[in-house]
Each structure stands twice: as C-alpha cells, then as structure tokens.
Coordinates of C-alpha atoms and ligand atoms in Angstrom, one line a residue:
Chain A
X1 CA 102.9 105.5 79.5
X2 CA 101.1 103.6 82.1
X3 CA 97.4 103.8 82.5
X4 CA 96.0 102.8 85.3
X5 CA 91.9 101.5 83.9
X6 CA 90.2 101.1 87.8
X7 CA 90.2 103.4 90.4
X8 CA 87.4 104.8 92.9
X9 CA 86.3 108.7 93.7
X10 CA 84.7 108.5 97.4
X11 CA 85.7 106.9 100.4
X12 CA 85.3 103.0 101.3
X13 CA 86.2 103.6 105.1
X14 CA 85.2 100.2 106.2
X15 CA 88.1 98.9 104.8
X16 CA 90.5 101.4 105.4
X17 CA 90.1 102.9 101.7
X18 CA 89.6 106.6 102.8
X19 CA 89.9 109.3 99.8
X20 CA 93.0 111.4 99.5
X21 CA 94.1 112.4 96.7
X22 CA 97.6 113.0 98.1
X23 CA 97.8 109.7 98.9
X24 CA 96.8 108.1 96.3
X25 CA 98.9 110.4 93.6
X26 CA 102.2 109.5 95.8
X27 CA 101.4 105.7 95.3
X28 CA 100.7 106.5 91.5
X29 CA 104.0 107.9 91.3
X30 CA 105.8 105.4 93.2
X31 CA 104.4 102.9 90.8
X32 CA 105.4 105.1 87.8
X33 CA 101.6 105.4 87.1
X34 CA 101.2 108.4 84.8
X35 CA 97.2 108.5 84.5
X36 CA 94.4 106.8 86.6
X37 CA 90.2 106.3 85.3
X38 CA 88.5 107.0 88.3
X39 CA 84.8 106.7 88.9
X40 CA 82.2 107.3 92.2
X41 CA 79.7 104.6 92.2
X42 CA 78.6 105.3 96.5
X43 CA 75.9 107.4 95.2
X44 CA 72.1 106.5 94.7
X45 CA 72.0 110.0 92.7
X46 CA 74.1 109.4 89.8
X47 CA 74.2 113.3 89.5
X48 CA 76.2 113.9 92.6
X49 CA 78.4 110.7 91.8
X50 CA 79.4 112.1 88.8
X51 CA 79.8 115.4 90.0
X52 CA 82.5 114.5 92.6
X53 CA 84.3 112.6 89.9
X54 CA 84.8 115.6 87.8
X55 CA 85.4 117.9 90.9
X56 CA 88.2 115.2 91.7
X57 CA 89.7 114.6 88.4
X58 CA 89.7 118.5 87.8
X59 CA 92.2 119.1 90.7
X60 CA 94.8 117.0 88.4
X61 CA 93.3 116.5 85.1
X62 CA 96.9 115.7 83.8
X63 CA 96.5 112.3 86.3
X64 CA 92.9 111.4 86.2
X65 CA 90.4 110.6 83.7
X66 CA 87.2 111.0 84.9
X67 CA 83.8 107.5 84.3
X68 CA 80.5 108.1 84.6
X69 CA 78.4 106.1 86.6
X70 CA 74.2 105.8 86.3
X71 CA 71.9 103.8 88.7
X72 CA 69.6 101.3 87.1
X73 CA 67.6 102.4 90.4
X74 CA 66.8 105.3 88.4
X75 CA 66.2 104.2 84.9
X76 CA 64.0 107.6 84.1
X77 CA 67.3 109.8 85.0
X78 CA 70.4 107.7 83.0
X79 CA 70.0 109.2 79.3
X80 CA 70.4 112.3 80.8
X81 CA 73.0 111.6 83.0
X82 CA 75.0 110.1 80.8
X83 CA 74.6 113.1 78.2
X84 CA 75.6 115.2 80.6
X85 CA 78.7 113.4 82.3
X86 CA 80.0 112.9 79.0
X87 CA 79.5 116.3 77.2
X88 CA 79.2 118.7 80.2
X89 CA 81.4 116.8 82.3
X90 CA 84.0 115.6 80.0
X91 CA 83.8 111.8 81.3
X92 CA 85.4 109.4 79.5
X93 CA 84.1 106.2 80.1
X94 CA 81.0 104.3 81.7
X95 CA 81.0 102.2 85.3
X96 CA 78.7 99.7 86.0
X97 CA 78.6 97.1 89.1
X98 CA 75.5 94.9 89.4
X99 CA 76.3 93.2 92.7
X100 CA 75.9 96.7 94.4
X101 CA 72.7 97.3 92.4
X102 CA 71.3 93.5 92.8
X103 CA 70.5 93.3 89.5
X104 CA 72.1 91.0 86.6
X105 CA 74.1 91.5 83.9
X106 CA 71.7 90.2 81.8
X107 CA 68.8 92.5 82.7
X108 CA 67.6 94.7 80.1
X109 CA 67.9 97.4 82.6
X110 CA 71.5 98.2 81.3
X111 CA 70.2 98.5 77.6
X112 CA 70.4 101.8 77.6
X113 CA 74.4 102.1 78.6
X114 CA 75.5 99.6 76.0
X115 CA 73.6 101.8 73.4
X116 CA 75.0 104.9 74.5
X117 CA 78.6 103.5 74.8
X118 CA 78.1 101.5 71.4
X119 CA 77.1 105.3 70.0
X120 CA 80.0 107.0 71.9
X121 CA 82.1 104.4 71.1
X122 CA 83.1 104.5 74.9
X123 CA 84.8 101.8 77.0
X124 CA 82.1 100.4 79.7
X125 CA 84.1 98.6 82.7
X126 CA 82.0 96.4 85.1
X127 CA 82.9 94.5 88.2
X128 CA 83.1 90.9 87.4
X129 CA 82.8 87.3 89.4
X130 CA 83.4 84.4 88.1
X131 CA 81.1 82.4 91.0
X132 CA 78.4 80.4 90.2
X133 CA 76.0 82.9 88.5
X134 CA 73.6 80.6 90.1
X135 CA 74.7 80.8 93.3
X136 CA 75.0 84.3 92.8
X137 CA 73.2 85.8 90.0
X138 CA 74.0 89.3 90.6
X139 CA 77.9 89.1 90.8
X140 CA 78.6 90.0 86.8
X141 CA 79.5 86.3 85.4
X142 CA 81.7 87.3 82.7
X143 CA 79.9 85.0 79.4
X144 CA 76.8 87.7 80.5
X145 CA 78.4 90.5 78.8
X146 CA 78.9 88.9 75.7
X147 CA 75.2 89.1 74.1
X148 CA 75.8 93.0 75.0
X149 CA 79.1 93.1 73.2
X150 CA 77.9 91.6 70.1
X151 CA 74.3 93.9 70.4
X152 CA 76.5 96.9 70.6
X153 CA 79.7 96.1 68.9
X154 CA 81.0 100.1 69.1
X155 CA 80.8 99.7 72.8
X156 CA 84.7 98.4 74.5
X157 CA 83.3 96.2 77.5
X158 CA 85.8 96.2 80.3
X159 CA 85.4 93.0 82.9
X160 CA 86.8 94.3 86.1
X161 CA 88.8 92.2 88.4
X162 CA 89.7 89.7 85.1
X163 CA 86.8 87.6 87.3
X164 CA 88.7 87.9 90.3
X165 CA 88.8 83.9 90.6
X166 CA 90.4 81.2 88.1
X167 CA 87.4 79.9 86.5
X168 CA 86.5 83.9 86.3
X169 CA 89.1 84.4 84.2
X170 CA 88.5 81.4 81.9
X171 CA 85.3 82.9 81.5
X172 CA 86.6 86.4 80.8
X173 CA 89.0 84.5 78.4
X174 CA 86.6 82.5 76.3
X175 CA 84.1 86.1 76.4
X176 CA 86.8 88.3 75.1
X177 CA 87.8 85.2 72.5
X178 CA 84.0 85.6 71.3
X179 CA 83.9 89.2 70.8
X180 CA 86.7 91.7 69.3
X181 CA 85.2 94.5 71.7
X182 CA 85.9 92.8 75.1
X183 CA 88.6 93.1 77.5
X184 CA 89.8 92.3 80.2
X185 CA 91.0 94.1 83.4
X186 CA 93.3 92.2 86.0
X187 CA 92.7 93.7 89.3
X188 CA 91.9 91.6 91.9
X189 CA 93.0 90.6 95.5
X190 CA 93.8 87.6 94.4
X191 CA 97.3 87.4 93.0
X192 CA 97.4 83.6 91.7
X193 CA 100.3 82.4 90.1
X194 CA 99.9 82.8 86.5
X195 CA 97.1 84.8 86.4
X196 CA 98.5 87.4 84.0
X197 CA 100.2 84.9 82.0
X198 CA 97.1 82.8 81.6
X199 CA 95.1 86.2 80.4
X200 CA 97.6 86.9 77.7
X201 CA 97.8 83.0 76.6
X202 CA 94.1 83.1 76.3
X203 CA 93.0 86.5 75.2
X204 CA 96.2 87.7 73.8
X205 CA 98.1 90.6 74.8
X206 CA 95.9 93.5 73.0
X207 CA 93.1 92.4 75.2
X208 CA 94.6 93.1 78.7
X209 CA 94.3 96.2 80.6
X210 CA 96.2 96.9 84.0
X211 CA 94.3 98.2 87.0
X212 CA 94.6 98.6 90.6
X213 CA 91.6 99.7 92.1
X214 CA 92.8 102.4 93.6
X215 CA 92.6 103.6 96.8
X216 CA 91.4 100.0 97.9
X217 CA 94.6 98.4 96.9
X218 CA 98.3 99.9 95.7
X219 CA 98.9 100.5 92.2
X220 CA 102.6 99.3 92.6
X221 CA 101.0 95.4 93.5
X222 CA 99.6 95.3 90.3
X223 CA 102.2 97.0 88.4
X224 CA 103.9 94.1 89.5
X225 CA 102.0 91.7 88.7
X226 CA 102.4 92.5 85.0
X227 CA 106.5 93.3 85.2
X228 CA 107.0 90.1 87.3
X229 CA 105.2 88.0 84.6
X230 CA 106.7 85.8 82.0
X231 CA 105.6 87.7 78.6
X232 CA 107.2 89.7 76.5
X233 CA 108.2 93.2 76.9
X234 CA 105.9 94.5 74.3
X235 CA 103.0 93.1 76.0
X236 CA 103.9 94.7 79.4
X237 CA 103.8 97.9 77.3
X238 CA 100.4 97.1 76.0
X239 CA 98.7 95.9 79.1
X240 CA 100.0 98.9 81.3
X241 CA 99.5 101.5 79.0
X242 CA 99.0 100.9 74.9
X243 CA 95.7 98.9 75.1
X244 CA 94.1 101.3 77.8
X245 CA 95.4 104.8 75.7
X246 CA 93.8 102.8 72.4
X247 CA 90.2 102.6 74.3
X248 CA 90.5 106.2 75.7
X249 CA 91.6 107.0 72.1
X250 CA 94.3 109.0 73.2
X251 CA 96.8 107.1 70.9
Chain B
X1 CA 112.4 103.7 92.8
X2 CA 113.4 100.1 93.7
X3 CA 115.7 99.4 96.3
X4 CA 118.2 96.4 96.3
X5 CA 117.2 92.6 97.1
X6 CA 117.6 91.8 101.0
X7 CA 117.5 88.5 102.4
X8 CA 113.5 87.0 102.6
X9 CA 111.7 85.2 105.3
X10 CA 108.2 84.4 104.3
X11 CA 105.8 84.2 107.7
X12 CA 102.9 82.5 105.9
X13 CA 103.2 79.6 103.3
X14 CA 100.9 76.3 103.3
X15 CA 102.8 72.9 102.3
X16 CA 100.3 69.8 101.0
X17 CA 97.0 69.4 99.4
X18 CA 93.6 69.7 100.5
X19 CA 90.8 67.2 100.1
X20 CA 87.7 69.6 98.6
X21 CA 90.2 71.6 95.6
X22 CA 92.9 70.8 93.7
X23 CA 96.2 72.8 94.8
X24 CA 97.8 74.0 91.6
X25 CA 101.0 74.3 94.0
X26 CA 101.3 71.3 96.2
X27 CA 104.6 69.9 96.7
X28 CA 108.2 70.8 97.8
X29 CA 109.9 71.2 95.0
X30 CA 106.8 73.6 94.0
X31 CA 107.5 75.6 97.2
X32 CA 111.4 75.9 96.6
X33 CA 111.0 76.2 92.8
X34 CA 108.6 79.5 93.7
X35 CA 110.8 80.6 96.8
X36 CA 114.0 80.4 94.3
X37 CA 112.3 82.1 91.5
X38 CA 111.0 85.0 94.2
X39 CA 114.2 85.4 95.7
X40 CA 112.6 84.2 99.4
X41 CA 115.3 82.0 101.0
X42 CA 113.5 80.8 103.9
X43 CA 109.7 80.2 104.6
X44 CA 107.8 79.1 107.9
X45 CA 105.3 76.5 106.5
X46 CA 102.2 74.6 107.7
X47 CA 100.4 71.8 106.6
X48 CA 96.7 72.2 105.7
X49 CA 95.6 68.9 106.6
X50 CA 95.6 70.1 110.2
X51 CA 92.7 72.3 109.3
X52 CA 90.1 70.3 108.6
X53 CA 91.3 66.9 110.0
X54 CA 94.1 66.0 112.4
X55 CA 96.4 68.2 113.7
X56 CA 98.7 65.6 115.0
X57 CA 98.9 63.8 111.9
X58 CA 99.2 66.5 109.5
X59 CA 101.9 68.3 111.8
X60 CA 103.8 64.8 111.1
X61 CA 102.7 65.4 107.0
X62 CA 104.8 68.6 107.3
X63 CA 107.5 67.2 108.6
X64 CA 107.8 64.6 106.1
X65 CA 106.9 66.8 103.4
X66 CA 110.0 69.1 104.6
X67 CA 112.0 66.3 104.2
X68 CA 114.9 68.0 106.8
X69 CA 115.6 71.0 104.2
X70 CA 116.6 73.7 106.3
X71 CA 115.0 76.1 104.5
X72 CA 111.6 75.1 105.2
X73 CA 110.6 75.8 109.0
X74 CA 108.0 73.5 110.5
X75 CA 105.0 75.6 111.9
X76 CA 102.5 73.2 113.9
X77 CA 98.9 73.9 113.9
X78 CA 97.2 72.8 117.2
X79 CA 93.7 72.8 118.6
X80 CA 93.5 74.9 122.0
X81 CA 90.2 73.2 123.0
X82 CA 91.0 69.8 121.8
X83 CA 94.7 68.5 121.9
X84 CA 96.4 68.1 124.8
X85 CA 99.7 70.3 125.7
X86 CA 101.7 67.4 127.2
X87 CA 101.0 65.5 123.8
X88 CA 102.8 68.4 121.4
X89 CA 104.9 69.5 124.0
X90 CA 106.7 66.4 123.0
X91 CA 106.3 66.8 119.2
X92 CA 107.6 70.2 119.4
X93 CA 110.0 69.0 121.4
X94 CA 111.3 66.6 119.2
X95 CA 111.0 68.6 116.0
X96 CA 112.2 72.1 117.4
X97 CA 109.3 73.6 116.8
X98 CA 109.3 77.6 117.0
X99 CA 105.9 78.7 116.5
X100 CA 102.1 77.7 116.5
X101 CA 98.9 78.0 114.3
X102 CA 95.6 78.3 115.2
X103 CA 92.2 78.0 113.3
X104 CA 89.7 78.6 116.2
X105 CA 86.5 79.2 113.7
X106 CA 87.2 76.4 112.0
X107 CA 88.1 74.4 114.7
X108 CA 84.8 75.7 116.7
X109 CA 86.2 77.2 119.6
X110 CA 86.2 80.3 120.8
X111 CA 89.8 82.0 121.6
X112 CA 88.6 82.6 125.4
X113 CA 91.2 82.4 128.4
X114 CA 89.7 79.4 130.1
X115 CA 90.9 77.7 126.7
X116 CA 93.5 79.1 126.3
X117 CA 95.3 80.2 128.8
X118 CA 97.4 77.4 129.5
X119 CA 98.8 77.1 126.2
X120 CA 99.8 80.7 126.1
X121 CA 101.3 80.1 129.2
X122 CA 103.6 77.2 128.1
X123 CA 104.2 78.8 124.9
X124 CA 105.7 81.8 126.8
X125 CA 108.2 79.2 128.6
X126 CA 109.0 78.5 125.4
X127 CA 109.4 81.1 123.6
X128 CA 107.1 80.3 120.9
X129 CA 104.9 82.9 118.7
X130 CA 101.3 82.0 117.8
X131 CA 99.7 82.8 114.5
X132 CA 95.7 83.7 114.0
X133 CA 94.5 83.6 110.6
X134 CA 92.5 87.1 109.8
X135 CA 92.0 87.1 106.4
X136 CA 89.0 87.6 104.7
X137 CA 87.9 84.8 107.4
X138 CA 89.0 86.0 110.2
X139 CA 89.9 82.9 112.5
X140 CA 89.4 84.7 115.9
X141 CA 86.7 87.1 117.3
X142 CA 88.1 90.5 117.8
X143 CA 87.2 90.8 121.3
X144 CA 88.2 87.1 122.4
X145 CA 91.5 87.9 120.4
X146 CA 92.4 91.1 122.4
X147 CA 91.6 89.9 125.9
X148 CA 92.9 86.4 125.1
X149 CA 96.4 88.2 124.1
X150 CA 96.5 90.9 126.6
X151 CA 96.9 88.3 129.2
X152 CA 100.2 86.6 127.6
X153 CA 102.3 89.7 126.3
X154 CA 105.3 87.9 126.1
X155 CA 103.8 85.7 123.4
X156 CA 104.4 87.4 120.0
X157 CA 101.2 86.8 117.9
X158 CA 101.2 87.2 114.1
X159 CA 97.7 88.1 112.0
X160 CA 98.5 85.8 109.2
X161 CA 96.6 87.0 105.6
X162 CA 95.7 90.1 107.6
X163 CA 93.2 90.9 104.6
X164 CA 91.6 94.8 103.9
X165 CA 87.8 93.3 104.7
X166 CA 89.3 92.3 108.2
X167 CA 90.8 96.1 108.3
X168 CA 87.9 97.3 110.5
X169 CA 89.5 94.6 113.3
X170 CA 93.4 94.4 112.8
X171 CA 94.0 97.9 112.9
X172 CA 92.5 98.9 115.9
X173 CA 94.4 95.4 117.0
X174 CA 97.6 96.2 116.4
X175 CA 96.9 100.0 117.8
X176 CA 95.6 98.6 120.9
X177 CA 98.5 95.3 122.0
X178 CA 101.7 95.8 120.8
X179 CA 103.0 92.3 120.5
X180 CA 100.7 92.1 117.6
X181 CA 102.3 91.8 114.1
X182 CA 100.9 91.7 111.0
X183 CA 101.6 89.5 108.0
X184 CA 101.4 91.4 104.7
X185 CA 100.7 88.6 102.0
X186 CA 97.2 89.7 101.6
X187 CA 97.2 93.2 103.1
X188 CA 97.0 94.9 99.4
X189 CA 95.7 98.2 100.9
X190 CA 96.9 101.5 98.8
X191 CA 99.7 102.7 100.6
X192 CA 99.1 100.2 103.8
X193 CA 102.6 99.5 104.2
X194 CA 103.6 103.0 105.0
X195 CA 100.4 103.6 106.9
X196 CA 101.4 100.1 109.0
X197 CA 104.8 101.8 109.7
X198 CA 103.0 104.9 111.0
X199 CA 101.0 102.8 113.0
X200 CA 103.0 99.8 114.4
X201 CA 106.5 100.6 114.0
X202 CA 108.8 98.3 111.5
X203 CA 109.4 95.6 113.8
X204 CA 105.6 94.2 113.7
X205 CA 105.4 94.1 110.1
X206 CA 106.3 90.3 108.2
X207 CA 106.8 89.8 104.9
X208 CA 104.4 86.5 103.9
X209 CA 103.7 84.4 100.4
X210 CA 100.0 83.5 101.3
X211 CA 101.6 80.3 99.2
X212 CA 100.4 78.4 97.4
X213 CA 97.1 81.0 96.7
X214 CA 99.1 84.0 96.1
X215 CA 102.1 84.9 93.5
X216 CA 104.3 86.5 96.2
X217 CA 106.7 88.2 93.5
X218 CA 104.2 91.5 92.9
X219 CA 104.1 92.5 97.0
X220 CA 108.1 92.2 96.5
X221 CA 107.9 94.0 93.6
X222 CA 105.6 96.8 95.5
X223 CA 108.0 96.1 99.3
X224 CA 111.1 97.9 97.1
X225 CA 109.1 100.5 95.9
X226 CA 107.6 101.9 99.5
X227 CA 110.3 104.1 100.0
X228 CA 111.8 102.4 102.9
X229 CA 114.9 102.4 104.5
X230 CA 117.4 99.9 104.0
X231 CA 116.8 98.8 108.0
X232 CA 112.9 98.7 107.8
X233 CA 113.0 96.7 104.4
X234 CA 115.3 94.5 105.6
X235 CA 113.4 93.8 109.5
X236 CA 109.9 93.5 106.9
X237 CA 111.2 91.2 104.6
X238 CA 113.0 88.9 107.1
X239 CA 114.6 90.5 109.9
X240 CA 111.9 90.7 112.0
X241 CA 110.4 86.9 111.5
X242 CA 113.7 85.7 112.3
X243 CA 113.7 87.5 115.7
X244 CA 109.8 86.1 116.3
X245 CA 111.1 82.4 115.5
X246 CA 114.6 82.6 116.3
X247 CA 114.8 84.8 119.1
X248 CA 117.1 86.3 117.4
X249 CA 118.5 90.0 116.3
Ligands
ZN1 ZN1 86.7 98.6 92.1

C-alpha cells in the first residue's frame, strides 16, 4: 500500500495548484497511490479549514485521510477545534506551518498541539527549512522540534519537505536520530541526488515517510524518487506505505 | 503504467564548478556517469562560469570540459548588452555552436529590442534557439520577454527550469507566442505535463536534468507514467530538442 503523508485541500492558484479532486485522484492512480493525508491550512478560521477538509475527504474517504489544522492567530479557539476535527470530524492528524503564521517553532504558542497530539497519540506534520533560522527565524529549522518531541513523546512529529535543502535534511537527520518520535517527510522541489539515500543512511528506513504535496507537485515525481533510489526493497515498502500506515495506526 | 525507454536528450544541464558553493556534481565523468545511470544519451550543456564572470572564457571552459565527446553539446551563454556579435559569431563558428543562453537579471540588462534585436536577428540566420532561465528566478521580465520574442518568431526560445512559482508568467507565455517551449526539469506541477500538452501541443515540451541540482531519474520515472503516446514521449524526451538544435525531424 502506498500512502501518500502531504497533500493540500484548497486551491494555490498562483502557482497553478487549482483544486480538483478529479485531477488529483487520476495522478494518485497513475502513481499507484492508494491513500493521500490531506489538510486546508488557506484559512484564518480553522473552523472552515477543517470543515472543507472533511467535506473533501468525505467525497472519497477510501483515498483521503483527512488533518486538522489550528491558527496560533487564534490561540482562544484551538482546544476546541482540535476536539472537534478529531472527534466530530474524524481527522487524523495535525498540520502546522509557521512561515505562513510568522511565528517560530520554538514559540510556546504551539504548546497546546504537541499536548494534544502527545494525548491523541497523533502524527503532527510541519513544513520545514533548513535556512539559517537566523536569517529566517520563522521557516521551521528542523533541531526546533526536537525539545517538542522529547516534551511530548506520544506525539509522531512529521518534518515536511525532509528540509527541503541539504543541510535541512542533515538537520532533520540528526533531529529524528535524537528522538524515537520524529520523522521525516521527503517532499520537496528539490530533487538532489541522493537525497533519499542520505535520509535512510542517516535516520534509517523506519523513519521516512513519502509525500508529494499534492496538487502543487505530482505524486508520480516522488514516487520516483524513492523507486529510483539505491535501498532496499523493503525500505521502499516502508517509506511509501508501512511507516505512514504505522503512524495513522492502520497497521 | 510505465511505458518503454525511448531515446533522451536532456535541454538543461550545467558542466563546471562555481566559485560561492561546492558542486557535489562537477565534472565529466559525473555528467556521463549520471546520464548513463539515467538512461539520457545526449545532453546540451553550459558552463556556469559564464554567469557570474566571463562568458567568453567560460564558453572556452565548456569546451574543454567536453573534451570532443559527442554526447555532450556545447551551449554558449552570451551577454546581449555586453559582448559583441562579430566576437562569438566566430566562436560559434568554430565550435558549431547550435544554441544560446542568456542570464539577463543576472547579467543586469533588460531583454528589450534595442538590445537585443540584433542578436535575434543573427541568430535567426543561423538557425540557432535561445534559452531564458525562468526558474524560481526568473531571468527575464515577462513583458520584455514577450515583446522581445514576438519580434524574432523564427527563433525557437526555450524556458529553461520553467519552475511552478514562475507559473503565473510561463503559462500565459507559452499561450500567447508559440515558438516558446518549455523545459520540464523543474516544472513538478501535479499533472503539468498533461496540462502542458493541452496547452502547447507536444512539440514545445523538452525533457531537461536541471544537472547537477536535480536527480533527473524521478521526472523519467513520472515522463512514462503520463499516459502518453509512444510519439509525444518520444518528441518530449528527445525528439523535439533534436529538431530545436539540429534542425532536424
Ligand atoms: Zn505542502
């Protein structure tokens, strides 16, 4: 089975990324994706973000598993939110993405959706950057999560985009090495040589998800980047499909 | 389901090193090892020296860095506002040169006709194709781009690393001229080869590595899995870039 652990609700039409679920389901099964995690995060009101994402996923629950998403904008409103998306809504998982929320990773604003994914025991995915937090403090450095990880140990942290750049992913590398609960997504639109081999190397191959981010970029490019790779056959398995179904406890 | 191998012509691979970052990738036998190990038999290169520094001397780093194997073809990068046409008319000449590169932003011009109009004009004689960076940094102003190339339709131009942030621009592009083409090494967009088909036609789409940044094997991987006929995959892969350079099929 092949899980697909990023994809978007809503339309990015800026770039082309328009929703249609048609679309995006013929690509799926082109890649021989069986199920896709999909989350809105357009919104400023979590509430309609998350209602679009289960209005989306129930059209084809057998393809989509629905994430919730809640706005540190709002802290008053996400316990509720998240109660609701994952026991009215039936969402699966939690989104986060502090560059579109200018706020840090390490900001105690997020507190509260550690806890409640440590408590839930739910996966938490979060865009990830491996640029100069510095620079850009916002972008989601991945050594910020780990002080989360080890606070809320029950909570699967997800780094999106495997830090889209090399010395991203030797951060997300030496993060997940730290901390049994961290893991590492590898969508990006950067395809560097060796970028899945290097993930597996360093992390090992439990610790690798695939994702495409979905319906900015084709599932079947990053499909490929794991079958093209030099590792083992097993490991393909796990990063397209065993590690994700283990985290959505489905397996 | 995947669809057999057909011969591949990469539009879009970079040969040398660069002086602010270490190129994982930098030499010949890194190019061919990746081509041979990609199945790519052919791929028009350029040398990255000419970006930042001299284009005349890092066109003559490519050519040594090809070292004569044919399966490495020479793309020159020039500078419309500063070198002169008589002086790589001679080079290209010499070196049977089929198509050009230009980096106008970072060469700080802009891609205006009183620039470069009379390059455009010679490269027409010549039958030579012009490629314009647009990846996530695009290389040319939309609106200098479009009235630059509407004067010289018989010049071919590819949008090399034609990237989704720069989707807002090359798609109404390549909807608007229709010697426009588009390189896919970086054009990840879900379905965007299919929607390109719809929108340009097969013969303006070109299969490129985006070497050394980008693992070229995936987007081969995803190229046999569109759904395309044995024709279109075989003008995207190669066909069509052997047409643009060779004048040919
Ligand atoms: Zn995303």
């Amino acid at each position: 089975m092949i899980i697909d652990f990023h994809g978007h609700v809503g339309s990015f039409d800026s770039i082309g990324a328009r929703q249609d679920a048609d679309r995006i389901l013929r690509a799926m099964d082109m890649a021989q994706v069986d199920l896709a995690c999909v989350f809105n995060i357009g919104h400023g009101d979590a509430s309609k973000a998350n209602q679009l994402t289960a209005e989306f996923v129930a059209q084809h629950p057998d393809r989509f598993i629905g994430f919730l998403f809640v706005t540190p904008h709002y802290p008053e409103e996400m316990e509720a939110e998240m109660i609701r998306g994952a026991d009215e809504l039936g969402l699966k998982g939690i989104k986060i993405y502090p560059p579109y929320f200018n706020r840090s990773v390490e900001d105690a604003i997020w507190d509260p959706i550690f806890s409640f994914a440590h408590q839930r025991k739910l996966p938490v995915i979060s865009h990830t950057d491996g640029t100069d937090p510095i620079v850009n403090p916002n972008n989601g450095e991945p050594q910020m999560f780990v002080p989360w990880a080890k606070k809320y140990p029950g909570a699967n942290i997800v780094l999106a985009h495997a830090g889209n750049f090399r010395t991203g992913r030797q951060s997300c590398v030496r993060a997940a090495r730290s901390c049994p609960n961290i893991y590492i997504e590898i969508c990006t639109s950067w395809r560097h040589f060796r970028s899945i081999e290097d993930l597996v190397e360093g992390a090992g191959e439990d610790r690798v998800l695939y994702g495409s981010d979905l319906p900015l970029i084709d599932p079947r490019i990053h499909t490929g980047r794991v079958l093209t790779a030099n590792i083992s056959d097993d490991a393909k398995r796990k990063i397209l499909g065993d590690n994700a179904a283990r985290l959505l406890h489905l397996s | 389901m995947a669809q057999p191998e057909v011969p591949v012509f990469d539009c879009n691979a970079a040969l040398g090193r660069l002086h602010n970052q270490r190129v994982a990738y930098d030499t010949r036998d890194d190019l061919l090892r990746m081509m041979s190990e990609s199945g790519i038999a052919k791929a028009v290169v350029y040398n990255p020296y000419c970006l930042h520094f001299g284009t005349v001397e890092g066109n003559q780093f490519l050519l040594e860095a090809i070292g004569g194997d044919q399966r490495l073809i020479a793309q020159f990068v020039v500078n419309f506002a500063t070198d002169e046409i008589s002086e790589i008319d001679a080079l290209v000449r010499q070196s049977g040169i089929r198509s050009l590169r230009v980096v106008p932003a970072t060469h700080r011009y802009p891609l205006v006709h009183w620039i470069a109009d009379p390059w455009l004009e010679w490269m027409a004689q010549e039958r030579m194709a012009l490629w314009i960076p647009m990846s996530m940094r695009a290389e040319a102003d939309a609106r200098d781009l479009y009235e630059t190339a509407k004067r010289h339709p018989k010049v071919p131009v590819v949008l090399a690393g034609a990237h989704y942030n720069s989707y807002p621009v090359v798609w109404p592009l390549v909807k608007a001229l229709d010697h426009l083409y588009v390189d896919t090494s970086r054009f990840d967009l879900l379905d965007g080869i299919n929607r390109l088909l719809q929108r340009a036609g097969p013969r303006r789409i070109l299969f490129g590595s985006d070497f050394p940044d980008v693992d070229p094997r995936p987007y081969l991987h995803y190229l046999r899995r569109c759904g395309l006929s044995n024709a279109d995959l075989e003008a995207i892969c190669g066909g069509n870039l052997q047409r643009l350079i060779f004048a040919e099929g």
